[in-house]
Amino acid sequence: MNDTFLRACMGEKVDYTPIWIMRQAGRYLPEYQAVRKKVDFLTLCKTPELAAEVTLQPVDILGVDAAILFSDILIPLEPMGVKVRFLEKKGPQLRPVMRKKRDIEKLTVINPKRDVPFVLDTIKLLRRKLRRKVPLIGFSGAPFTLATYMIEGGSSKNFLETKRMMFSAPELFHSLMKRITETTISYLSAQIKAGAQAVQIFDSWAGALSPDDYREHSLPFVKRTIEELKPLGVPIIYFVNNCGGLLELARTSGADVIGIDWRVDISKAITRLGKGVSVQGNLDPLALFSDEGVLEKKVADIIKKGRRARGHIFNLGHGILPQTPPEMAKKLVQMVHELSG
Ligand code: CP3
């Protein structure tokens, strides 16, 4: 098996820099579109054979060094008691919005075997299919990022209702965060027990917080999640989008790998994070819309700087865009392997 990715996570010696791509299974691939034409997104997530098929597509087509379970961060919110819909063009919609004590108190902590068996079945199926190929990454949203979806009722620009609750009713906000955290712990534990060989926690919107607010309203819940998962013995990646102002704090999460976005210089990020942790990132996803020469310069620079870290996993600084030419994603993977080997 190609275990380069797992070795880099733990800071062990590797022959080249491993790469995977956030949102590597998705709409930019015609092969994904072909499957997606037949079923809606939630059905795809809930059908293990199909979810496994699209998980494997980027492994076969791009040659990445890890597979990531095909699912969505909003999946465990449904069995907590929120209705989740994905509207074409408008993105996710969650109802009822979680703004009142009586709604929040009705939320339950999920039991993954009972509530999301399809996720665990997909993982088991994938481990069989991936034998002798690459490791499988499981994932969840971080509690704060999930809370924004529950409170706003969908995607948001300014997180007005989330911050309103955080600032004016912190106890209520924390009671919601605690429930989400317990769900996240049981969800990720179940993924690991089913066969996930690493997990990534996506704090996609934590970068909208000031450092003080991040320290108080997101970080403790991530720390608690990681503390609970540590004994299960798989690498834990903590991705913080817009991490520039939060790196030193994110480092205290206890994660084995910190995932960073492209707005920070990876060399400076490594200095700020110190020696005890690996780093994942951080090419601007839009660099895949440049020509090969420009891309190669950016990739070589990140690889060179990444060598200063205990371990470096190459990735984009955030998810790949649906408009990305698949050939450029393929080129990127080849380049990383060639330039680092
Ligand atoms: O990385 C992978 O390939 C694994 C699959 C994966 C998806 N979503 C598939 C998906 C992962 C890891 C996610 C995580 C996710 N989902 C995040 C965190 C990562 C990030 O980008 O910050 C967030 C914030 C979500 C929530 C979400 N899911 C939104 C806002 C949307 C709609 C916007 C959009 O791009 O359409 C989704 C839908 C979604 N999740 C799609 C895919 C492939 C598109 C669905 C489709 O086929 O129409």
mmCIF file of C-alpha atoms and ligand atoms in Angstrom:
data_model
loop_
_atom_site.group_PDB
_atom_site.id
_atom_site.type_symbol
_atom_site.label_atom_id
_atom_site.label_comp_id
_atom_site.label_asym_id
_atom_site.label_seq_id
_atom_site.Cartn_x
_atom_site.Cartn_y
_atom_site.Cartn_z
ATOM 1 C CA MET A 1 0.000 0.000 0.000
ATOM 2 C CA ASN A 2 1.099 3.594 -0.707
ATOM 3 C CA ASP A 3 1.362 4.913 2.869
ATOM 4 C CA THR A 4 3.254 8.128 1.985
ATOM 5 C CA PHE A 5 0.310 10.253 3.107
ATOM 6 C CA LEU A 6 0.075 8.582 6.537
ATOM 7 C CA ARG A 7 3.836 8.816 7.033
ATOM 8 C CA ALA A 8 3.878 12.545 6.243
ATOM 9 C CA CYS A 9 1.017 13.071 8.720
ATOM 10 C CA MET A 10 3.135 11.557 11.484
ATOM 11 C CA GLY A 11 6.375 13.271 10.396
ATOM 12 C CA GLU A 12 8.069 10.071 9.231
ATOM 13 C CA LYS A 13 10.505 9.919 6.320
ATOM 14 C CA VAL A 14 8.940 9.897 2.836
ATOM 15 C CA ASP A 15 10.338 9.524 -0.700
ATOM 16 C CA TYR A 16 8.193 12.339 -2.108
ATOM 17 C CA THR A 17 5.545 14.847 -0.987
ATOM 18 C CA PRO A 18 2.110 13.188 -0.948
ATOM 19 C CA ILE A 19 -0.897 15.051 -2.346
ATOM 20 C CA TRP A 20 -4.667 14.879 -2.133
ATOM 21 C CA ILE A 21 -7.139 17.610 -3.063
ATOM 22 C CA MET A 22 -9.981 18.957 -0.957
ATOM 23 C CA ARG A 23 -13.261 18.199 -2.773
ATOM 24 C CA GLN A 24 -11.326 15.913 -5.125
ATOM 25 C CA ALA A 25 -14.499 13.958 -5.871
ATOM 26 C CA GLY A 26 -16.909 16.419 -7.402
ATOM 27 C CA ARG A 27 -18.485 18.313 -10.205
ATOM 28 C CA TYR A 28 -15.275 19.235 -12.050
ATOM 29 C CA LEU A 29 -14.952 15.542 -13.040
ATOM 30 C CA PRO A 30 -17.174 14.404 -15.954
ATOM 31 C CA GLU A 31 -17.120 10.926 -14.386
ATOM 32 C CA TYR A 32 -18.721 12.402 -11.237
ATOM 33 C CA GLN A 33 -21.308 14.294 -13.314
ATOM 34 C CA ALA A 34 -22.263 11.025 -15.020
ATOM 35 C CA VAL A 35 -23.088 9.363 -11.685
ATOM 36 C CA ARG A 36 -24.722 12.502 -10.298
ATOM 37 C CA LYS A 37 -27.042 12.743 -13.333
ATOM 38 C CA LYS A 38 -28.786 9.587 -12.140
ATOM 39 C CA VAL A 39 -29.341 10.555 -8.473
ATOM 40 C CA ASP A 40 -29.584 13.664 -6.317
ATOM 41 C CA PHE A 41 -26.697 14.618 -4.054
ATOM 42 C CA LEU A 42 -28.144 13.263 -0.783
ATOM 43 C CA THR A 43 -29.057 9.946 -2.410
ATOM 44 C CA LEU A 44 -25.491 9.735 -3.697
ATOM 45 C CA CYS A 45 -24.177 10.279 -0.158
ATOM 46 C CA LYS A 46 -26.557 7.652 1.237
ATOM 47 C CA THR A 47 -25.906 4.882 -1.324
ATOM 48 C CA PRO A 48 -22.636 3.110 -0.395
ATOM 49 C CA GLU A 49 -21.954 1.601 -3.840
ATOM 50 C CA LEU A 50 -22.305 5.003 -5.537
ATOM 51 C CA ALA A 51 -20.508 6.960 -2.800
ATOM 52 C CA ALA A 52 -17.642 4.467 -2.998
ATOM 53 C CA GLU A 53 -17.553 4.732 -6.783
ATOM 54 C CA VAL A 54 -17.149 8.525 -6.783
ATOM 55 C CA THR A 55 -14.649 8.361 -3.885
ATOM 56 C CA LEU A 56 -12.410 6.169 -6.053
ATOM 57 C CA GLN A 57 -12.650 8.325 -9.191
ATOM 58 C CA PRO A 58 -9.908 10.837 -8.251
ATOM 59 C CA VAL A 59 -7.660 8.013 -7.004
ATOM 60 C CA ASP A 60 -7.818 6.342 -10.415
ATOM 61 C CA ILE A 61 -8.014 9.465 -12.596
ATOM 62 C CA LEU A 62 -5.607 11.824 -10.807
ATOM 63 C CA GLY A 63 -3.337 9.434 -8.928
ATOM 64 C CA VAL A 64 -3.655 11.188 -5.550
ATOM 65 C CA ASP A 65 -2.044 9.627 -2.468
ATOM 66 C CA ALA A 66 -5.215 9.436 -0.356
ATOM 67 C CA ALA A 67 -8.929 8.899 -0.861
ATOM 68 C CA ILE A 68 -11.482 10.939 1.085
ATOM 69 C CA LEU A 69 -14.849 9.468 1.916
ATOM 70 C CA PHE A 70 -17.570 10.920 -0.318
ATOM 71 C CA SER A 71 -20.158 12.509 1.947
ATOM 72 C CA ASP A 72 -20.917 15.969 3.321
ATOM 73 C CA ILE A 73 -20.329 17.754 6.618
ATOM 74 C CA LEU A 74 -24.086 18.315 6.943
ATOM 75 C CA ILE A 75 -24.975 14.583 6.879
ATOM 76 C CA PRO A 76 -24.837 14.006 10.693
ATOM 77 C CA LEU A 77 -27.027 17.052 11.332
ATOM 78 C CA GLU A 78 -30.120 15.345 9.909
ATOM 79 C CA PRO A 79 -30.340 12.629 12.585
ATOM 80 C CA MET A 80 -29.717 15.310 15.244
ATOM 81 C CA GLY A 81 -33.128 16.643 14.248
ATOM 82 C CA VAL A 82 -32.608 19.170 11.449
ATOM 83 C CA LYS A 83 -34.057 18.833 7.988
ATOM 84 C CA VAL A 84 -31.285 19.236 5.385
ATOM 85 C CA ARG A 85 -31.948 19.920 1.714
ATOM 86 C CA PHE A 86 -29.551 20.738 -1.108
ATOM 87 C CA LEU A 87 -31.200 23.190 -3.482
ATOM 88 C CA GLU A 88 -29.815 23.429 -7.017
ATOM 89 C CA LYS A 89 -27.758 26.641 -7.326
ATOM 90 C CA LYS A 90 -28.761 27.886 -3.851
ATOM 91 C CA GLY A 91 -26.789 25.391 -1.777
ATOM 92 C CA PRO A 92 -27.830 23.775 1.491
ATOM 93 C CA GLN A 93 -30.956 24.694 3.438
ATOM 94 C CA LEU A 94 -31.476 23.597 7.067
ATOM 95 C CA ARG A 95 -34.777 23.799 8.955
ATOM 96 C CA PRO A 96 -35.720 24.666 11.614
ATOM 97 C CA VAL A 97 -32.958 27.222 12.207
ATOM 98 C CA MET A 98 -31.406 26.789 15.662
ATOM 99 C CA ARG A 99 -31.914 30.114 17.380
ATOM 100 C CA LYS A 100 -34.250 29.281 20.263
ATOM 101 C CA LYS A 101 -33.605 27.363 23.445
ATOM 102 C CA ARG A 102 -36.546 25.033 22.942
ATOM 103 C CA ASP A 103 -35.339 24.002 19.472
ATOM 104 C CA ILE A 104 -31.753 23.486 20.610
ATOM 105 C CA GLU A 105 -32.863 21.387 23.579
ATOM 106 C CA LYS A 106 -34.687 19.019 21.234
ATOM 107 C CA LEU A 107 -31.478 18.166 19.313
ATOM 108 C CA THR A 108 -30.132 14.688 19.956
ATOM 109 C CA VAL A 109 -26.621 13.258 19.856
ATOM 110 C CA ILE A 110 -26.402 10.765 17.003
ATOM 111 C CA ASN A 111 -25.793 7.044 17.229
ATOM 112 C CA PRO A 112 -23.850 6.453 13.978
ATOM 113 C CA LYS A 113 -24.617 2.731 13.615
ATOM 114 C CA ARG A 114 -28.335 3.451 13.850
ATOM 115 C CA ASP A 115 -28.502 6.899 12.228
ATOM 116 C CA VAL A 116 -25.866 6.958 9.470
ATOM 117 C CA PRO A 117 -25.171 3.280 8.707
ATOM 118 C CA PHE A 118 -24.582 4.171 5.050
ATOM 119 C CA VAL A 119 -21.466 6.191 5.990
ATOM 120 C CA LEU A 120 -19.964 3.255 7.882
ATOM 121 C CA ASP A 121 -20.928 0.840 5.083
ATOM 122 C CA THR A 122 -19.280 3.125 2.504
ATOM 123 C CA ILE A 123 -16.071 3.153 4.560
ATOM 124 C CA LYS A 124 -16.029 -0.652 4.893
ATOM 125 C CA LEU A 125 -16.680 -1.076 1.172
ATOM 126 C CA LEU A 126 -13.925 1.410 0.333
ATOM 127 C CA ARG A 127 -11.343 -0.278 2.544
ATOM 128 C CA ARG A 128 -11.941 -3.503 0.621
ATOM 129 C CA LYS A 129 -11.686 -1.730 -2.747
ATOM 130 C CA LEU A 130 -8.629 0.329 -1.740
ATOM 131 C CA ARG A 131 -6.529 -2.573 -0.542
ATOM 132 C CA ARG A 132 -2.952 -2.053 -1.844
ATOM 133 C CA LYS A 133 -3.821 1.414 -3.157
ATOM 134 C CA VAL A 134 -4.014 4.446 -0.852
ATOM 135 C CA PRO A 135 -5.302 5.257 2.658
ATOM 136 C CA LEU A 136 -8.869 6.420 3.291
ATOM 137 C CA ILE A 137 -9.596 9.729 5.056
ATOM 138 C CA GLY A 138 -12.841 10.196 7.015
ATOM 139 C CA PHE A 139 -14.072 13.661 7.953
ATOM 140 C CA SER A 140 -16.517 15.898 9.756
ATOM 141 C CA GLY A 141 -17.191 19.589 10.074
ATOM 142 C CA ALA A 142 -15.771 21.316 13.149
ATOM 143 C CA PRO A 143 -18.451 22.220 15.714
ATOM 144 C CA PHE A 144 -18.263 25.966 14.980
ATOM 145 C CA THR A 145 -18.577 25.489 11.217
ATOM 146 C CA LEU A 146 -21.538 23.137 11.691
ATOM 147 C CA ALA A 147 -23.146 25.583 14.139
ATOM 148 C CA THR A 148 -23.064 28.325 11.487
ATOM 149 C CA TYR A 149 -25.122 26.153 9.130
ATOM 150 C CA MET A 150 -27.615 25.295 11.882
ATOM 151 C CA ILE A 151 -28.038 28.868 13.102
ATOM 152 C CA GLU A 152 -28.035 30.607 9.695
ATOM 153 C CA GLY A 153 -30.101 27.858 8.044
ATOM 154 C CA GLY A 154 -27.589 27.570 5.202
ATOM 155 C CA SER A 155 -24.450 29.200 3.832
ATOM 156 C CA SER A 156 -23.735 32.718 5.021
ATOM 157 C CA LYS A 157 -21.526 35.677 4.274
ATOM 158 C CA ASN A 158 -21.348 37.546 7.555
ATOM 159 C CA PHE A 159 -22.614 34.926 10.032
ATOM 160 C CA LEU A 160 -24.877 37.571 11.518
ATOM 161 C CA GLU A 161 -27.222 35.268 13.443
ATOM 162 C CA THR A 162 -24.332 33.063 14.617
ATOM 163 C CA LYS A 163 -22.399 36.007 16.026
ATOM 164 C CA ARG A 164 -25.544 37.594 17.420
ATOM 165 C CA MET A 165 -26.135 34.437 19.471
ATOM 166 C CA MET A 166 -22.447 34.037 20.331
ATOM 167 C CA PHE A 167 -22.239 37.605 21.655
ATOM 168 C CA SER A 168 -25.665 38.074 23.205
ATOM 169 C CA ALA A 169 -26.473 34.554 24.442
ATOM 170 C CA PRO A 170 -23.130 32.735 24.877
ATOM 171 C CA GLU A 171 -24.611 30.105 27.168
ATOM 172 C CA LEU A 172 -27.239 29.182 24.611
ATOM 173 C CA PHE A 173 -24.569 29.139 21.888
ATOM 174 C CA HIS A 174 -22.384 26.836 23.978
ATOM 175 C CA SER A 175 -25.288 24.502 24.688
ATOM 176 C CA LEU A 176 -25.670 24.102 20.909
ATOM 177 C CA MET A 177 -21.899 23.693 20.455
ATOM 178 C CA LYS A 178 -21.801 20.986 23.147
ATOM 179 C CA ARG A 179 -24.486 18.961 21.401
ATOM 180 C CA ILE A 180 -22.728 19.272 18.046
ATOM 181 C CA THR A 181 -19.388 18.342 19.656
ATOM 182 C CA GLU A 182 -20.817 15.147 21.164
ATOM 183 C CA THR A 183 -22.236 14.215 17.758
ATOM 184 C CA THR A 184 -18.902 14.963 16.068
ATOM 185 C CA ILE A 185 -17.022 12.768 18.547
ATOM 186 C CA SER A 186 -19.353 9.816 18.107
ATOM 187 C CA TYR A 187 -19.475 10.316 14.324
ATOM 188 C CA LEU A 188 -15.683 10.432 13.848
ATOM 189 C CA SER A 189 -15.073 7.587 16.321
ATOM 190 C CA ALA A 190 -17.474 5.427 14.341
ATOM 191 C CA GLN A 191 -15.754 6.336 11.059
ATOM 192 C CA ILE A 192 -12.369 5.355 12.503
ATOM 193 C CA LYS A 193 -13.736 2.091 13.909
ATOM 194 C CA ALA A 194 -15.276 1.325 10.505
ATOM 195 C CA GLY A 195 -11.854 1.730 8.857
ATOM 196 C CA ALA A 196 -11.019 5.402 8.230
ATOM 197 C CA GLN A 197 -7.202 5.606 8.466
ATOM 198 C CA ALA A 198 -7.048 9.359 9.135
ATOM 199 C CA VAL A 199 -9.686 12.023 9.764
ATOM 200 C CA GLN A 200 -9.951 15.664 8.784
ATOM 201 C CA ILE A 201 -11.959 18.194 10.770
ATOM 202 C CA PHE A 202 -13.099 21.042 8.488
ATOM 203 C CA ASP A 203 -13.280 24.411 10.285
ATOM 204 C CA SER A 204 -14.176 26.162 7.052
ATOM 205 C CA TRP A 205 -15.620 29.288 8.658
ATOM 206 C CA ALA A 206 -13.526 29.694 11.844
ATOM 207 C CA GLY A 207 -11.488 32.313 9.992
ATOM 208 C CA ALA A 208 -14.452 34.667 10.353
ATOM 209 C CA LEU A 209 -13.734 34.894 14.096
ATOM 210 C CA SER A 210 -11.366 37.247 15.912
ATOM 211 C CA PRO A 211 -8.588 35.380 17.738
ATOM 212 C CA ASP A 212 -10.268 35.980 21.114
ATOM 213 C CA ASP A 213 -13.624 34.755 19.874
ATOM 214 C CA TYR A 214 -12.014 31.748 18.190
ATOM 215 C CA ARG A 215 -10.246 30.902 21.475
ATOM 216 C CA GLU A 216 -13.513 31.046 23.368
ATOM 217 C CA HIS A 217 -16.127 29.830 20.902
ATOM 218 C CA SER A 218 -14.521 27.311 18.527
ATOM 219 C CA LEU A 219 -11.175 26.007 19.780
ATOM 220 C CA PRO A 220 -12.286 24.374 23.086
ATOM 221 C CA PHE A 221 -14.794 22.222 21.219
ATOM 222 C CA VAL A 222 -12.196 21.131 18.652
ATOM 223 C CA LYS A 223 -9.751 20.353 21.463
ATOM 224 C CA ARG A 224 -12.305 18.227 23.229
ATOM 225 C CA THR A 225 -13.092 16.356 19.985
ATOM 226 C CA ILE A 226 -9.403 15.655 19.301
ATOM 227 C CA GLU A 227 -8.767 14.571 22.898
ATOM 228 C CA GLU A 228 -11.500 11.962 22.571
ATOM 229 C CA LEU A 229 -10.236 10.704 19.200
ATOM 230 C CA LYS A 230 -6.514 10.550 20.062
ATOM 231 C CA PRO A 231 -6.658 7.129 21.753
ATOM 232 C CA LEU A 232 -8.017 5.622 18.514
ATOM 233 C CA GLY A 233 -4.548 6.149 17.048
ATOM 234 C CA VAL A 234 -5.152 7.603 13.572
ATOM 235 C CA PRO A 235 -3.709 10.927 12.321
ATOM 236 C CA ILE A 236 -6.023 13.891 12.873
ATOM 237 C CA ILE A 237 -5.917 16.797 10.407
ATOM 238 C CA TYR A 238 -7.418 20.107 11.475
ATOM 239 C CA PHE A 239 -8.131 22.404 8.511
ATOM 240 C CA VAL A 240 -8.804 26.046 9.309
ATOM 241 C CA ASN A 241 -9.754 28.163 6.323
ATOM 242 C CA ASN A 242 -8.547 31.774 6.607
ATOM 243 C CA CYS A 243 -6.189 30.623 9.349
ATOM 244 C CA GLY A 244 -3.744 33.568 9.142
ATOM 245 C CA GLY A 245 -4.718 35.201 12.417
ATOM 246 C CA LEU A 246 -5.340 31.933 14.234
ATOM 247 C CA LEU A 247 -2.364 29.657 13.561
ATOM 248 C CA GLU A 248 -0.761 29.686 17.023
ATOM 249 C CA LEU A 249 -4.142 28.994 18.585
ATOM 250 C CA ALA A 250 -5.046 26.265 16.068
ATOM 251 C CA ARG A 251 -1.725 24.597 16.888
ATOM 252 C CA THR A 252 -2.972 24.006 20.457
ATOM 253 C CA SER A 253 -5.865 21.896 19.126
ATOM 254 C CA GLY A 254 -3.746 18.750 19.509
ATOM 255 C CA ALA A 255 -4.071 17.781 15.821
ATOM 256 C CA ASP A 256 -1.228 15.884 14.123
ATOM 257 C CA VAL A 257 -1.572 18.001 10.979
ATOM 258 C CA ILE A 258 -2.711 21.603 10.532
ATOM 259 C CA GLY A 259 -4.331 22.332 7.158
ATOM 260 C CA ILE A 260 -3.791 25.892 5.969
ATOM 261 C CA ASP A 261 -5.279 28.083 3.239
ATOM 262 C CA TRP A 262 -3.268 29.983 0.586
ATOM 263 C CA ARG A 263 -3.520 33.421 2.186
ATOM 264 C CA VAL A 264 -0.533 32.652 4.431
ATOM 265 C CA ASP A 265 3.032 31.949 3.307
ATOM 266 C CA ILE A 266 3.601 28.272 4.102
ATOM 267 C CA SER A 267 7.161 28.931 5.259
ATOM 268 C CA LYS A 268 6.014 31.531 7.789
ATOM 269 C CA ALA A 269 3.164 29.231 8.833
ATOM 270 C CA ILE A 270 5.661 26.437 9.550
ATOM 271 C CA THR A 271 7.773 28.772 11.692
ATOM 272 C CA ARG A 272 4.692 29.862 13.620
ATOM 273 C CA LEU A 273 3.452 26.290 14.107
ATOM 274 C CA GLY A 274 6.766 24.905 15.362
ATOM 275 C CA LYS A 275 8.303 21.479 15.015
ATOM 276 C CA GLY A 276 5.817 19.099 16.560
ATOM 277 C CA VAL A 277 3.178 19.131 13.851
ATOM 278 C CA SER A 278 2.836 18.391 10.119
ATOM 279 C CA VAL A 279 1.388 20.884 7.644
ATOM 280 C CA GLN A 280 -1.109 20.449 4.802
ATOM 281 C CA GLY A 281 -1.645 22.878 1.957
ATOM 282 C CA ASN A 282 -1.663 25.416 0.486
ATOM 283 C CA LEU A 283 -1.973 26.182 -3.256
ATOM 284 C CA ASP A 284 -4.583 28.757 -4.282
ATOM 285 C CA PRO A 285 -7.332 26.672 -5.999
ATOM 286 C CA LEU A 286 -7.415 29.346 -8.718
ATOM 287 C CA ALA A 287 -3.791 28.553 -9.652
ATOM 288 C CA LEU A 288 -5.312 25.654 -11.610
ATOM 289 C CA PHE A 289 -6.639 28.261 -14.046
ATOM 290 C CA SER A 290 -3.150 29.470 -15.006
ATOM 291 C CA ASP A 291 -0.783 27.956 -17.569
ATOM 292 C CA GLU A 292 1.553 25.104 -16.718
ATOM 293 C CA GLY A 293 4.646 27.265 -16.340
ATOM 294 C CA VAL A 294 3.003 29.528 -13.787
ATOM 295 C CA LEU A 295 1.544 26.545 -11.948
ATOM 296 C CA GLU A 296 4.906 24.785 -11.826
ATOM 297 C CA LYS A 297 6.615 27.798 -10.218
ATOM 298 C CA LYS A 298 3.966 28.006 -7.510
ATOM 299 C CA VAL A 299 4.053 24.258 -6.862
ATOM 300 C CA ALA A 300 7.870 24.130 -6.675
ATOM 301 C CA ASP A 301 7.859 27.028 -4.218
ATOM 302 C CA ILE A 302 5.357 25.340 -1.888
ATOM 303 C CA ILE A 303 7.240 22.022 -2.026
ATOM 304 C CA LYS A 304 10.557 23.727 -1.226
ATOM 305 C CA LYS A 305 9.106 25.676 1.679
ATOM 306 C CA GLY A 306 7.152 22.632 2.875
ATOM 307 C CA ARG A 307 10.395 20.698 3.420
ATOM 308 C CA ARG A 308 10.992 22.736 6.562
ATOM 309 C CA ALA A 309 7.990 21.148 8.227
ATOM 310 C CA ARG A 310 8.058 17.899 10.208
ATOM 311 C CA GLY A 311 5.871 16.518 7.452
ATOM 312 C CA HIS A 312 4.140 18.158 4.480
ATOM 313 C CA ILE A 313 1.044 16.969 2.653
ATOM 314 C CA PHE A 314 0.414 18.958 -0.518
ATOM 315 C CA ASN A 315 -3.170 20.160 -0.990
ATOM 316 C CA LEU A 316 -5.091 23.170 -2.234
ATOM 317 C CA GLY A 317 -5.791 25.880 0.315
ATOM 318 C CA HIS A 318 -9.529 25.133 -0.014
ATOM 319 C CA GLY A 319 -11.812 23.006 -2.183
ATOM 320 C CA ILE A 320 -11.251 22.597 -5.918
ATOM 321 C CA LEU A 321 -13.750 24.635 -7.968
ATOM 322 C CA PRO A 322 -16.337 22.950 -10.250
ATOM 323 C CA GLN A 323 -14.977 24.942 -13.246
ATOM 324 C CA THR A 324 -11.450 23.470 -12.898
ATOM 325 C CA PRO A 325 -10.162 21.656 -16.003
ATOM 326 C CA PRO A 326 -9.582 18.040 -14.906
ATOM 327 C CA GLU A 327 -6.307 17.939 -16.927
ATOM 328 C CA MET A 328 -4.912 20.688 -14.688
ATOM 329 C CA ALA A 329 -5.728 18.683 -11.547
ATOM 330 C CA LYS A 330 -3.996 15.700 -13.128
ATOM 331 C CA LYS A 331 -0.983 17.869 -14.031
ATOM 332 C CA LEU A 332 -0.814 19.169 -10.471
ATOM 333 C CA VAL A 333 -0.566 15.667 -9.008
ATOM 334 C CA GLN A 334 2.161 14.693 -11.514
ATOM 335 C CA MET A 335 4.080 17.900 -10.814
ATOM 336 C CA VAL A 336 4.034 17.433 -7.048
ATOM 337 C CA HIS A 337 5.299 13.887 -7.411
ATOM 338 C CA GLU A 338 8.005 14.783 -9.922
ATOM 339 C CA LEU A 339 9.248 17.983 -8.293
ATOM 340 C CA SER A 340 9.431 16.467 -4.790
ATOM 341 C CA GLY A 341 10.733 12.982 -5.634
HETATM 342 O O1 CP3 B 1 -13.493 16.290 -0.588
HETATM 343 C C1 CP3 B 1 -14.193 15.397 -1.133
HETATM 344 O O2 CP3 B 1 -14.058 15.041 -2.323
HETATM 345 C C2 CP3 B 1 -15.191 14.651 -0.264
HETATM 346 C C3 CP3 B 1 -16.535 15.128 -0.321
HETATM 347 C C4 CP3 B 1 -16.953 16.419 0.345
HETATM 348 C C5 CP3 B 1 -18.089 17.145 -0.085
HETATM 349 N N1 CP3 B 1 -18.320 18.149 0.791
HETATM 350 C C6 CP3 B 1 -18.875 16.825 -1.273
HETATM 351 C C7 CP3 B 1 -19.830 17.800 -1.821
HETATM 352 C C8 CP3 B 1 -16.467 17.066 1.476
HETATM 353 C C9 CP3 B 1 -15.236 16.742 2.316
HETATM 354 C C10 CP3 B 1 -17.353 18.161 1.756
HETATM 355 C C11 CP3 B 1 -17.199 19.052 2.920
HETATM 356 C C12 CP3 B 1 -18.038 20.252 3.018
HETATM 357 N N2 CP3 B 1 -19.358 20.404 2.713
HETATM 358 C C13 CP3 B 1 -17.600 21.470 3.576
HETATM 359 C C14 CP3 B 1 -16.250 21.722 4.173
HETATM 360 C C15 CP3 B 1 -15.216 21.901 3.147
HETATM 361 C C16 CP3 B 1 -15.177 23.263 2.560
HETATM 362 O O3 CP3 B 1 -15.303 23.339 1.326
HETATM 363 O O4 CP3 B 1 -14.991 24.210 3.305
HETATM 364 C C17 CP3 B 1 -18.678 22.378 3.535
HETATM 365 C C18 CP3 B 1 -18.659 23.811 4.005
HETATM 366 C C19 CP3 B 1 -19.794 21.684 2.991
HETATM 367 C C20 CP3 B 1 -21.176 22.201 2.816
HETATM 368 C C21 CP3 B 1 -21.645 22.148 1.418
HETATM 369 N N3 CP3 B 1 -21.822 20.986 0.676
HETATM 370 C C22 CP3 B 1 -22.049 23.222 0.600
HETATM 371 C C23 CP3 B 1 -22.002 24.680 1.024
HETATM 372 C C24 CP3 B 1 -22.461 22.684 -0.627
HETATM 373 C C25 CP3 B 1 -23.116 23.408 -1.754
HETATM 374 C C26 CP3 B 1 -22.168 24.245 -2.510
HETATM 375 C C27 CP3 B 1 -21.754 23.517 -3.738
HETATM 376 O O5 CP3 B 1 -20.550 23.456 -4.007
HETATM 377 O O6 CP3 B 1 -22.659 23.053 -4.452
HETATM 378 C C28 CP3 B 1 -22.269 21.288 -0.568
HETATM 379 C C29 CP3 B 1 -22.540 20.306 -1.656
HETATM 380 C C30 CP3 B 1 -21.464 19.345 -2.016
HETATM 381 N N4 CP3 B 1 -20.677 18.661 -1.141
HETATM 382 C C31 CP3 B 1 -21.136 18.922 -3.339
HETATM 383 C C32 CP3 B 1 -20.124 17.955 -3.219
HETATM 384 C C33 CP3 B 1 -19.465 17.164 -4.323
HETATM 385 C C34 CP3 B 1 -21.819 19.379 -4.620
HETATM 386 C C35 CP3 B 1 -23.084 18.611 -4.746
HETATM 387 C C36 CP3 B 1 -23.515 18.356 -6.159
HETATM 388 O O7 CP3 B 1 -23.118 17.340 -6.762
HETATM 389 O O8 CP3 B 1 -24.327 19.167 -6.665
#
